[in-house]
PDB file of C-alpha atoms in Angstrom:
ATOM      1  CA  MET A   1    -109.196  74.219 114.987  1.00 91.00           C
ATOM      2  CA  LYS A   2    -109.043  72.952 118.587  1.00 94.00           C
ATOM      3  CA  ILE A   3    -111.056  75.142 120.954  1.00 93.00           C
ATOM      4  CA  LEU A   4    -110.692  74.721 124.721  1.00 95.00           C
ATOM      5  CA  ILE A   5    -113.750  75.695 126.761  1.00 92.00           C
ATOM      6  CA  PRO A   6    -113.790  75.610 130.571  1.00 92.00           C
ATOM      7  CA  THR A   7    -117.208  74.857 132.076  1.00 88.00           C
ATOM      8  CA  PRO A   8    -118.629  74.274 135.594  1.00 86.00           C
ATOM      9  CA  VAL A   9    -121.115  71.686 134.247  1.00 85.00           C
ATOM     10  CA  LEU A  10    -120.807  68.638 132.019  1.00 87.00           C
ATOM     11  CA  PRO A  11    -121.553  69.516 128.360  1.00 85.00           C
ATOM     12  CA  GLU A  12    -124.588  67.230 128.186  1.00 84.00           C
ATOM     13  CA  LYS A  13    -126.340  69.414 130.787  1.00 82.00           C
ATOM     14  CA  LYS A  14    -128.390  72.404 129.724  1.00 77.00           C
ATOM     15  CA  SER A  15    -126.877  75.774 130.586  1.00 75.00           C
ATOM     16  CA  ILE A  16    -126.523  79.172 128.968  1.00 75.00           C
ATOM     17  CA  ARG A  17    -122.808  78.591 128.370  1.00 76.00           C
ATOM     18  CA  ILE A  18    -123.317  75.167 126.757  1.00 82.00           C
ATOM     19  CA  ASN A  19    -126.126  76.439 124.494  1.00 83.00           C
ATOM     20  CA  PHE A  20    -124.134  79.535 123.556  1.00 81.00           C
ATOM     21  CA  VAL A  21    -121.023  77.530 122.658  1.00 83.00           C
ATOM     22  CA  ASN A  22    -123.012  74.934 120.719  1.00 85.00           C
ATOM     23  CA  LYS A  23    -124.540  77.662 118.554  1.00 86.00           C
ATOM     24  CA  ILE A  24    -121.128  79.207 117.893  1.00 85.00           C
ATOM     25  CA  VAL A  25    -119.643  75.827 116.995  1.00 86.00           C
ATOM     26  CA  LEU A  26    -122.555  75.065 114.668  1.00 88.00           C
ATOM     27  CA  GLU A  27    -121.743  78.222 112.690  1.00 90.00           C
ATOM     28  CA  LEU A  28    -117.978  77.637 112.751  1.00 88.00           C
ATOM     29  CA  LYS A  29    -118.395  74.100 111.392  1.00 88.00           C
ATOM     30  CA  LYS A  30    -119.916  75.573 108.245  1.00 91.00           C
ATOM     31  CA  THR A  31    -116.531  77.017 107.278  1.00 93.00           C
ATOM     32  CA  ILE A  32    -113.785  75.185 109.209  1.00 92.00           C
ATOM     33  CA  ASN A  33    -113.061  71.873 110.926  1.00 91.00           C
ATOM     34  CA  VAL A  34    -113.689  72.372 114.665  1.00 90.00           C
ATOM     35  CA  GLU A  35    -112.692  70.144 117.570  1.00 92.00           C
ATOM     36  CA  ILE A  36    -114.202  71.100 120.924  1.00 92.00           C
ATOM     37  CA  ILE A  37    -112.389  70.322 124.154  1.00 95.00           C
ATOM     38  CA  TRP A  38    -114.410  70.859 127.312  1.00 94.00           C
ATOM     39  CA  LEU A  39    -112.507  71.346 130.573  1.00 94.00           C
ATOM     40  CA  VAL A  40    -115.041  70.507 133.268  1.00 92.00           C
ATOM     41  CA  PHE A  41    -114.379  71.880 136.734  1.00 90.00           C
ATOM     42  CA  ILE A  42    -116.756  70.141 139.123  1.00 88.00           C
ATOM     43  CA  PRO A  43    -115.862  68.979 142.649  1.00 88.00           C
ATOM     44  CA  ASP A  44    -116.205  65.262 141.890  1.00 88.00           C
ATOM     45  CA  GLU A  45    -113.616  63.516 139.766  1.00 89.00           C
ATOM     46  CA  PHE A  46    -114.691  61.614 136.655  1.00 90.00           C
ATOM     47  CA  SER A  47    -112.948  59.809 133.827  1.00 90.00           C
ATOM     48  CA  SER A  48    -112.204  62.019 130.851  1.00 89.00           C
ATOM     49  CA  PHE A  49    -113.903  60.818 127.662  1.00 90.00           C
ATOM     50  CA  SER A  50    -114.623  61.564 124.013  1.00 89.00           C
ATOM     51  CA  ALA A  51    -118.063  62.052 122.498  1.00 82.00           C
ATOM     52  CA  GLY A  52    -118.139  62.439 118.730  1.00 79.00           C
ATOM     53  CA  ASN A  53    -115.920  65.373 117.758  1.00 79.00           C
ATOM     54  CA  GLU A  54    -115.679  66.560 121.369  1.00 89.00           C
ATOM     55  CA  GLN A  55    -113.355  65.660 124.219  1.00 94.00           C
ATOM     56  CA  ILE A  56    -114.366  66.140 127.840  1.00 94.00           C
ATOM     57  CA  PHE A  57    -111.542  66.488 130.359  1.00 96.00           C
ATOM     58  CA  ASP A  58    -111.739  66.492 134.147  1.00 94.00           C
ATOM     59  CA  ILE A  59    -109.832  69.398 135.663  1.00 94.00           C
ATOM     60  CA  HIS A  60    -108.468  67.016 138.309  1.00 94.00           C
ATOM     61  CA  ASP A  61    -106.284  65.444 135.585  1.00 94.00           C
ATOM     62  CA  PHE A  62    -104.118  68.595 135.503  1.00 95.00           C
ATOM     63  CA  HIS A  63    -101.862  70.414 137.971  1.00 93.00           C
ATOM     64  CA  ASN A  64    -102.554  73.976 136.810  1.00 94.00           C
ATOM     65  CA  ALA A  65    -103.557  76.060 133.792  1.00 93.00           C
ATOM     66  CA  ASP A  66    -100.087  75.804 132.218  1.00 95.00           C
ATOM     67  CA  ASP A  67    -100.342  72.009 132.445  1.00 95.00           C
ATOM     68  CA  VAL A  68    -103.771  72.106 130.750  1.00 95.00           C
ATOM     69  CA  LEU A  69    -102.491  74.122 127.794  1.00 96.00           C
ATOM     70  CA  LYS A  70     -99.253  72.131 127.438  1.00 96.00           C
ATOM     71  CA  LYS A  71    -101.114  68.803 127.306  1.00 95.00           C
ATOM     72  CA  ILE A  72    -104.200  69.792 125.281  1.00 95.00           C
ATOM     73  CA  LYS A  73    -102.465  72.257 122.919  1.00 95.00           C
ATOM     74  CA  PRO A  74    -105.585  74.198 121.871  1.00 96.00           C
ATOM     75  CA  ASP A  75    -105.577  76.670 118.992  1.00 95.00           C
ATOM     76  CA  CYS A  76    -107.918  78.941 120.947  1.00 94.00           C
ATOM     77  CA  VAL A  77    -109.324  79.261 124.480  1.00 94.00           C
ATOM     78  CA  LEU A  78    -112.923  80.392 124.850  1.00 90.00           C
ATOM     79  CA  VAL A  79    -113.821  81.879 128.241  1.00 88.00           C
ATOM     80  CA  GLY A  80    -116.754  83.768 129.715  1.00 79.00           C
ATOM     81  CA  SER A  81    -116.554  87.407 130.707  1.00 72.00           C
ATOM     82  CA  HIS A  82    -117.237  86.886 134.413  1.00 70.00           C
ATOM     83  CA  PHE A  83    -114.665  86.780 137.178  1.00 69.00           C
ATOM     84  CA  ASP A  84    -113.922  83.116 137.707  1.00 79.00           C
ATOM     85  CA  PRO A  85    -110.572  81.882 139.080  1.00 86.00           C
ATOM     86  CA  ILE A  86    -110.278  78.952 136.679  1.00 88.00           C
ATOM     87  CA  GLN A  87    -111.112  80.966 133.570  1.00 87.00           C
ATOM     88  CA  HIS A  88    -108.854  83.748 134.801  1.00 87.00           C
ATOM     89  CA  SER A  89    -105.908  81.365 135.239  1.00 91.00           C
ATOM     90  CA  LEU A  90    -106.512  79.881 131.771  1.00 92.00           C
ATOM     91  CA  SER A  91    -106.578  83.408 130.346  1.00 90.00           C
ATOM     92  CA  LEU A  92    -103.208  84.236 131.911  1.00 91.00           C
ATOM     93  CA  ALA A  93    -101.703  80.928 130.786  1.00 93.00           C
ATOM     94  CA  ALA A  94    -103.042  81.450 127.241  1.00 93.00           C
ATOM     95  CA  LYS A  95    -101.338  84.828 127.145  1.00 92.00           C
ATOM     96  CA  ASN A  96     -98.099  83.216 128.355  1.00 93.00           C
ATOM     97  CA  PHE A  97     -98.237  80.576 125.586  1.00 94.00           C
ATOM     98  CA  GLU A  98     -99.474  83.115 122.997  1.00 94.00           C
ATOM     99  CA  ILE A  99    -102.688  81.175 122.423  1.00 95.00           C
ATOM    100  CA  PRO A 100    -105.572  83.332 121.169  1.00 93.00           C
ATOM    101  CA  LEU A 101    -108.207  83.995 123.789  1.00 90.00           C
ATOM    102  CA  CYS A 102    -111.853  84.640 122.964  1.00 88.00           C
ATOM    103  CA  SER A 103    -114.403  85.787 125.488  1.00 83.00           C
ATOM    104  CA  PHE A 104    -118.143  85.514 125.153  1.00 74.00           C
ATOM    105  CA  TYR A 105    -120.743  87.664 126.803  1.00 67.00           C
ATOM    106  CA  TYR A 106    -124.422  86.861 127.240  1.00 61.00           C
ATOM    107  CA  ASN A 107    -125.712  89.105 130.062  1.00 55.00           C
ATOM    108  CA  ASP A 108    -127.454  92.440 130.203  1.00 50.00           C
ATOM    109  CA  TYR A 109    -124.671  94.958 129.635  1.00 48.00           C
ATOM    110  CA  LYS A 110    -126.428  97.779 131.551  1.00 50.00           C
ATOM    111  CA  SER A 111    -126.376  95.970 134.899  1.00 50.00           C
ATOM    112  CA  GLU A 112    -122.973  94.376 134.267  1.00 51.00           C
ATOM    113  CA  PHE A 113    -121.152  97.690 133.955  1.00 53.00           C
ATOM    114  CA  SER A 114    -122.762  99.636 136.771  1.00 57.00           C
ATOM    115  CA  ASP A 115    -120.378 100.724 139.566  1.00 62.00           C
ATOM    116  CA  LYS A 116    -122.366  98.809 142.198  1.00 65.00           C
ATOM    117  CA  ASN A 117    -122.223  95.644 140.116  1.00 65.00           C
ATOM    118  CA  LYS A 118    -118.447  96.011 139.615  1.00 65.00           C
ATOM    119  CA  ILE A 119    -117.969  96.224 143.390  1.00 70.00           C
ATOM    120  CA  ASP A 120    -120.285  93.245 143.962  1.00 72.00           C
ATOM    121  CA  GLN A 121    -118.434  91.206 141.317  1.00 69.00           C
ATOM    122  CA  PHE A 122    -115.083  92.031 142.917  1.00 68.00           C
ATOM    123  CA  LYS A 123    -116.389  90.913 146.334  1.00 74.00           C
ATOM    124  CA  LYS A 124    -117.667  87.637 144.846  1.00 71.00           C
ATOM    125  CA  TYR A 125    -114.360  87.093 143.058  1.00 65.00           C
ATOM    126  CA  SER A 126    -112.409  87.716 146.273  1.00 70.00           C
ATOM    127  CA  LYS A 127    -114.544  85.173 148.126  1.00 70.00           C
ATOM    128  CA  LEU A 128    -114.059  82.600 145.343  1.00 65.00           C
ATOM    129  CA  ILE A 129    -110.287  82.897 145.496  1.00 65.00           C
ATOM    130  CA  ILE A 130    -110.097  82.068 149.211  1.00 69.00           C
ATOM    131  CA  SER A 131    -112.979  79.577 149.239  1.00 67.00           C
ATOM    132  CA  ASN A 132    -112.701  75.786 149.296  1.00 67.00           C
ATOM    133  CA  ASN A 133    -115.906  75.534 147.260  1.00 64.00           C
ATOM    134  CA  LEU A 134    -116.839  76.036 143.629  1.00 59.00           C
ATOM    135  CA  PRO A 135    -119.941  77.907 142.426  1.00 56.00           C
ATOM    136  CA  SER A 136    -121.305  74.585 141.144  1.00 58.00           C
ATOM    137  CA  ASP A 137    -121.024  72.848 144.538  1.00 60.00           C
ATOM    138  CA  VAL A 138    -124.267  71.598 146.062  1.00 57.00           C
ATOM    139  CA  PRO A 139    -124.523  71.147 149.844  1.00 59.00           C
ATOM    140  CA  LYS A 140    -124.720  67.456 150.771  1.00 60.00           C
ATOM    141  CA  ASN A 141    -128.002  67.787 152.677  1.00 59.00           C
ATOM    142  CA  SER A 142    -129.795  70.077 150.252  1.00 52.00           C
ATOM    143  CA  LYS A 143    -132.950  69.078 148.427  1.00 53.00           C
ATOM    144  CA  PHE A 144    -133.818  70.214 144.947  1.00 45.00           C
ATOM    145  CA  LEU A 145    -136.861  72.510 145.074  1.00 44.00           C
TER     146      LEU A 145
END
């Protein structure tokens, strides 16, 4: 089974999404053959590569979500539950190509479904759509800590 997973960080980095997916894949591998395809959407281009039973693709190698799904041909697309333009476009494209879509959720459900949080999420989503930046962008002059 080929599973496509969009991510704003390279898979070798530590993040909640990467850890969550790795645990799911570990369980899936007990019963089926799993091939993971990471679609990394970071501002800087890099060369796509393979690592073991995983493939890591740069989003810059594709024109749009339809192009991603036509070229990679996943059996399933795994996206997060948050509003994110890239995951949203992959979700719509997956529906168009009749590719099963799975969504994972790892936040506190009480705060996620409050009316105030829904409004805040919609505002953030609206800003992301018209922005030239990604959530993973780091200002050029910023210092860590």
